[in-house]
PDB file of C-alpha atoms in Angstrom:
ATOM      1  CA  MET P  16       0.000   0.000   0.000  1.00  0.00           C
ATOM      2  CA  THR P  17       1.285   3.430  -0.920  1.00  0.00           C
ATOM      3  CA  LEU P  18       0.786   6.119   1.705  1.00  0.00           C
ATOM      4  CA  GLU P  19       1.402   9.128  -0.554  1.00  0.00           C
ATOM      5  CA  HIS P  20       1.208   9.288  -4.325  1.00  0.00           C
ATOM      6  CA  PHE P  21       1.289  12.943  -5.398  1.00  0.00           C
ATOM      7  CA  ASP P  22      -1.577  13.916  -3.137  1.00  0.00           C
ATOM      8  CA  VAL P  23      -0.622  16.586  -0.645  1.00  0.00           C
ATOM      9  CA  PRO P  24      -3.934  17.826   0.799  1.00  0.00           C
ATOM     10  CA  VAL P  25      -4.829  21.293  -0.468  1.00  0.00           C
ATOM     11  CA  SER P  26      -5.543  22.421   3.097  1.00  0.00           C
ATOM     12  CA  LEU P  27      -1.917  21.634   4.047  1.00  0.00           C
ATOM     13  CA  ILE P  28      -0.624  23.418   0.973  1.00  0.00           C
ATOM     14  CA  LYS P  29      -2.637  26.529   1.876  1.00  0.00           C
ATOM     15  CA  ARG P  30      -1.806  26.413   5.577  1.00  0.00           C
ATOM     16  CA  TYR P  31       1.876  25.423   5.494  1.00  0.00           C
ATOM     17  CA  GLY P  32       3.054  25.711   1.901  1.00  0.00           C
ATOM     18  CA  GLY P  33       3.281  21.966   1.398  1.00  0.00           C
ATOM     19  CA  TRP P  34       6.364  19.983   2.364  1.00  0.00           C
ATOM     20  CA  ARG P  35       8.473  23.142   2.702  1.00  0.00           C
ATOM     21  CA  ASP P  36       7.203  23.297   6.305  1.00  0.00           C
ATOM     22  CA  ARG P  37       8.307  20.870   9.019  1.00  0.00           C
ATOM     23  CA  HIS P  38       4.696  20.624  10.267  1.00  0.00           C
ATOM     24  CA  LEU P  39       3.957  18.227   7.417  1.00  0.00           C
ATOM     25  CA  VAL P  40       6.326  15.670   8.935  1.00  0.00           C
ATOM     26  CA  ASP P  41       4.172  15.438  12.059  1.00  0.00           C
ATOM     27  CA  ALA P  42       0.918  15.438  10.072  1.00  0.00           C
ATOM     28  CA  TYR P  43       2.207  12.680   7.785  1.00  0.00           C
ATOM     29  CA  VAL P  44       3.411  10.559  10.707  1.00  0.00           C
ATOM     30  CA  ARG P  45      -0.036  10.793  12.357  1.00  0.00           C
ATOM     31  CA  TYR P  46      -1.722   9.919   9.084  1.00  0.00           C
ATOM     32  CA  ALA P  47       0.560   6.943   8.416  1.00  0.00           C
ATOM     33  CA  GLN P  48       0.190   5.631  11.955  1.00  0.00           C
ATOM     34  CA  THR P  49      -3.599   5.810  11.625  1.00  0.00           C
ATOM     35  CA  VAL P  50      -3.613   3.956   8.290  1.00  0.00           C
ATOM     36  CA  MET P  51      -1.091   1.313   9.382  1.00  0.00           C
ATOM     37  CA  THR P  52      -2.960   0.655  12.603  1.00  0.00           C
ATOM     38  CA  ALA P  53      -6.244   0.295  10.713  1.00  0.00           C
ATOM     39  CA  TYR P  54      -4.705  -2.208   8.273  1.00  0.00           C
ATOM     40  CA  LYS P  55      -2.591  -4.109  10.808  1.00  0.00           C
ATOM     41  CA  GLY P  56      -2.542  -7.783   9.875  1.00  0.00           C
ATOM     42  CA  LEU P  57      -4.133  -7.069   6.489  1.00  0.00           C
ATOM     43  CA  VAL P  58      -1.331  -5.186   4.750  1.00  0.00           C
ATOM     44  CA  ASN P  59       2.343  -5.879   5.350  1.00  0.00           C
ATOM     45  CA  TYR P  60       3.979  -4.229   2.337  1.00  0.00           C
ATOM     46  CA  TRP P  61       4.168  -0.429   2.414  1.00  0.00           C
ATOM     47  CA  LEU P  62       5.593   2.429   0.369  1.00  0.00           C
ATOM     48  CA  THR P  63       5.941   5.684   2.258  1.00  0.00           C
ATOM     49  CA  PHE P  64       6.126   7.861  -0.883  1.00  0.00           C
ATOM     50  CA  ASN P  65       5.593   6.859  -4.471  1.00  0.00           C
ATOM     51  CA  GLU P  66       8.417   8.265  -6.593  1.00  0.00           C
ATOM     52  CA  ILE P  67       9.752  10.454  -3.788  1.00  0.00           C
ATOM     53  CA  ASN P  68      12.222  12.204  -6.089  1.00  0.00           C
ATOM     54  CA  ILE P  69       9.440  13.636  -8.289  1.00  0.00           C
ATOM     55  CA  LEU P  70       9.543  16.611  -5.925  1.00  0.00           C
ATOM     56  CA  ILE P  71      12.729  17.802  -7.667  1.00  0.00           C
ATOM     57  CA  HIS P  72      11.196  17.433 -11.145  1.00  0.00           C
ATOM     58  CA  SER P  73       7.654  18.595 -10.395  1.00  0.00           C
ATOM     59  CA  PRO P  74       7.613  20.487  -7.078  1.00  0.00           C
ATOM     60  CA  PHE P  75       3.859  21.020  -6.855  1.00  0.00           C
ATOM     61  CA  VAL P  76       2.939  17.431  -7.694  1.00  0.00           C
ATOM     62  CA  GLY P  77       5.594  15.917  -5.446  1.00  0.00           C
ATOM     63  CA  GLY P  78       5.468  18.297  -2.521  1.00  0.00           C
ATOM     64  CA  GLY P  79       2.667  20.802  -2.878  1.00  0.00           C
ATOM     65  CA  LEU P  80       5.218  23.562  -3.412  1.00  0.00           C
ATOM     66  CA  ILE P  81       4.095  26.866  -4.866  1.00  0.00           C
ATOM     67  CA  PHE P  82       6.892  29.355  -5.362  1.00  0.00           C
ATOM     68  CA  LYS P  83       6.627  33.062  -4.765  1.00  0.00           C
ATOM     69  CA  GLU P  84       8.766  35.777  -6.249  1.00  0.00           C
ATOM     70  CA  GLY P  85      12.127  35.836  -4.518  1.00  0.00           C
ATOM     71  CA  ASP P  86      11.976  32.209  -3.311  1.00  0.00           C
ATOM     72  CA  ASN P  87      15.128  30.143  -3.630  1.00  0.00           C
ATOM     73  CA  LYS P  88      13.469  27.280  -5.508  1.00  0.00           C
ATOM     74  CA  LYS P  89      16.302  24.782  -5.137  1.00  0.00           C
ATOM     75  CA  GLN P  90      16.617  25.455  -1.436  1.00  0.00           C
ATOM     76  CA  LEU P  91      12.888  24.971  -0.906  1.00  0.00           C
ATOM     77  CA  MET P  92      12.787  21.800  -3.001  1.00  0.00           C
ATOM     78  CA  TYR P  93      15.653  20.165  -1.127  1.00  0.00           C
ATOM     79  CA  GLN P  94      14.290  21.322   2.233  1.00  0.00           C
ATOM     80  CA  ALA P  95      10.952  19.749   1.312  1.00  0.00           C
ATOM     81  CA  ALA P  96      12.769  16.610   0.169  1.00  0.00           C
ATOM     82  CA  HIS P  97      14.571  16.448   3.505  1.00  0.00           C
ATOM     83  CA  HIS P  98      11.244  16.732   5.332  1.00  0.00           C
ATOM     84  CA  GLN P  99       9.855  13.854   3.255  1.00  0.00           C
ATOM     85  CA  LEU P 100      12.923  11.727   3.950  1.00  0.00           C
ATOM     86  CA  VAL P 101      12.635  12.401   7.693  1.00  0.00           C
ATOM     87  CA  ALA P 102       8.937  11.525   7.568  1.00  0.00           C
ATOM     88  CA  SER P 103       9.685   8.327   5.657  1.00  0.00           C
ATOM     89  CA  SER P 104      12.262   7.331   8.249  1.00  0.00           C
ATOM     90  CA  LEU P 105       9.921   7.954  11.176  1.00  0.00           C
ATOM     91  CA  VAL P 106       7.083   6.070   9.494  1.00  0.00           C
ATOM     92  CA  THR P 107       9.348   3.110   8.735  1.00  0.00           C
ATOM     93  CA  LYS P 108      10.127   2.784  12.435  1.00  0.00           C
ATOM     94  CA  ILE P 109       6.454   3.135  13.352  1.00  0.00           C
ATOM     95  CA  ALA P 110       5.532   0.481  10.766  1.00  0.00           C
ATOM     96  CA  HIS P 111       7.792  -2.045  12.487  1.00  0.00           C
ATOM     97  CA  ASP P 112       6.500  -1.039  15.916  1.00  0.00           C
ATOM     98  CA  ILE P 113       2.893  -1.548  14.797  1.00  0.00           C
ATOM     99  CA  ASP P 114       3.541  -4.935  13.196  1.00  0.00           C
ATOM    100  CA  SER P 115       6.880  -6.715  13.108  1.00  0.00           C
ATOM    101  CA  GLU P 116       5.770  -8.375   9.844  1.00  0.00           C
ATOM    102  CA  ASN P 117       5.571  -5.018   8.046  1.00  0.00           C
ATOM    103  CA  GLN P 118       8.042  -4.371   5.258  1.00  0.00           C
ATOM    104  CA  VAL P 119       8.587  -0.825   4.015  1.00  0.00           C
ATOM    105  CA  GLY P 120      10.071  -0.019   0.644  1.00  0.00           C
ATOM    106  CA  CYS P 121      10.645   2.989  -1.556  1.00  0.00           C
ATOM    107  CA  MET P 122       9.971   3.954  -5.154  1.00  0.00           C
ATOM    108  CA  LEU P 123      12.021   6.141  -7.479  1.00  0.00           C
ATOM    109  CA  ALA P 124      10.718   8.071 -10.499  1.00  0.00           C
ATOM    110  CA  GLY P 125      12.532   7.658 -13.772  1.00  0.00           C
ATOM    111  CA  GLY P 126      15.449   5.582 -14.803  1.00  0.00           C
ATOM    112  CA  MET P 127      19.130   5.869 -15.202  1.00  0.00           C
ATOM    113  CA  HIS P 128      20.915   8.086 -17.669  1.00  0.00           C
ATOM    114  CA  TYR P 129      23.383   6.877 -20.270  1.00  0.00           C
ATOM    115  CA  PRO P 130      26.494   8.761 -21.384  1.00  0.00           C
ATOM    116  CA  TYR P 131      26.461  10.417 -24.783  1.00  0.00           C
ATOM    117  CA  SER P 132      29.847   8.880 -25.527  1.00  0.00           C
ATOM    118  CA  CYS P 133      32.630   6.995 -23.775  1.00  0.00           C
ATOM    119  CA  ARG P 134      34.436  10.268 -23.053  1.00  0.00           C
ATOM    120  CA  PRO P 135      35.168  10.560 -19.310  1.00  0.00           C
ATOM    121  CA  GLU P 136      33.377  13.927 -19.198  1.00  0.00           C
ATOM    122  CA  ASP P 137      30.171  12.373 -20.540  1.00  0.00           C
ATOM    123  CA  TYR P 138      30.440   9.451 -18.144  1.00  0.00           C
ATOM    124  CA  LYS P 139      30.967  11.803 -15.165  1.00  0.00           C
ATOM    125  CA  GLU P 140      27.995  13.923 -16.223  1.00  0.00           C
ATOM    126  CA  THR P 141      25.846  10.769 -16.318  1.00  0.00           C
ATOM    127  CA  ILE P 142      26.913   9.700 -12.827  1.00  0.00           C
ATOM    128  CA  ASP P 143      26.261  13.187 -11.450  1.00  0.00           C
ATOM    129  CA  SER P 144      22.841  13.306 -13.091  1.00  0.00           C
ATOM    130  CA  ASP P 145      21.860   9.883 -11.725  1.00  0.00           C
ATOM    131  CA  ARG P 146      22.988  10.795  -8.221  1.00  0.00           C
ATOM    132  CA  LYS P 147      20.507  13.680  -8.036  1.00  0.00           C
ATOM    133  CA  ASN P 148      17.776  11.045  -8.086  1.00  0.00           C
ATOM    134  CA  TYR P 149      19.491   8.082  -6.462  1.00  0.00           C
ATOM    135  CA  PHE P 150      20.310   9.907  -3.258  1.00  0.00           C
ATOM    136  CA  PHE P 151      16.616   9.662  -2.298  1.00  0.00           C
ATOM    137  CA  ILE P 152      16.774   5.881  -2.424  1.00  0.00           C
ATOM    138  CA  ASP P 153      20.183   5.804  -0.764  1.00  0.00           C
ATOM    139  CA  VAL P 154      18.879   7.834   2.184  1.00  0.00           C
ATOM    140  CA  GLN P 155      15.792   5.652   2.533  1.00  0.00           C
ATOM    141  CA  ALA P 156      17.672   2.362   2.236  1.00  0.00           C
ATOM    142  CA  ARG P 157      20.704   3.281   4.341  1.00  0.00           C
ATOM    143  CA  GLY P 158      19.162   5.714   6.803  1.00  0.00           C
ATOM    144  CA  TYR P 159      21.649   8.510   6.190  1.00  0.00           C
ATOM    145  CA  TYR P 160      22.852  10.857   3.452  1.00  0.00           C
ATOM    146  CA  PRO P 161      25.593   9.211   1.369  1.00  0.00           C
ATOM    147  CA  ASN P 162      28.972  10.903   1.111  1.00  0.00           C
ATOM    148  CA  TYR P 163      28.469  11.888  -2.525  1.00  0.00           C
ATOM    149  CA  ALA P 164      25.301  13.793  -1.560  1.00  0.00           C
ATOM    150  CA  LYS P 165      27.063  15.527   1.311  1.00  0.00           C
ATOM    151  CA  LYS P 166      29.848  16.571  -1.055  1.00  0.00           C
ATOM    152  CA  CYS P 167      27.503  17.752  -3.804  1.00  0.00           C
ATOM    153  CA  LEU P 168      24.826  19.330  -1.667  1.00  0.00           C
ATOM    154  CA  ASN P 169      25.864  22.647  -0.191  1.00  0.00           C
ATOM    155  CA  VAL P 170      24.096  22.533   3.168  1.00  0.00           C
ATOM    156  CA  LYS P 171      23.984  26.326   3.539  1.00  0.00           C
ATOM    157  CA  ARG P 172      22.348  26.899   0.167  1.00  0.00           C
ATOM    158  CA  LEU P 173      20.861  23.449  -0.421  1.00  0.00           C
ATOM    159  CA  SER P 174      21.895  23.325  -4.057  1.00  0.00           C
ATOM    160  CA  TRP P 175      23.922  20.871  -6.096  1.00  0.00           C
ATOM    161  CA  LYS P 176      27.407  22.151  -6.949  1.00  0.00           C
ATOM    162  CA  TYR P 177      27.505  20.608 -10.421  1.00  0.00           C
TER     163      TYR P 177
END
């Protein structure tokens, strides 16, 4: 069962600005706990977010983000992504607390990129492009930001260096 598939409630978008606000973490955790408790023993396979990385490609669909003039779009997208990753982590723990048989997975939008040629520059560009999406799965599967994301993501500005 998928808990969120591009469906941030409009009331939360209007009140908090979507996933840009930390309040959505708490709201999502309450929601997930309610659903998982209701389906305890009936559903054991869960996805916290369908295609969690869609937030970077389509901010409104993936996170309910509406930008205003002067907003740092990249910063807001990656802040929202961080909130979703925190929420996913908390819900994964809750899922196991509710029912030890629960299994929680993750889903990524899109596929991998292929280099234009065998030139090292093209290959590096492909790896860098893939990592912008893969870090979502890496965080969910490992429970922490991988080193390549820490190196590429400027924490002060929340933007990729390359």
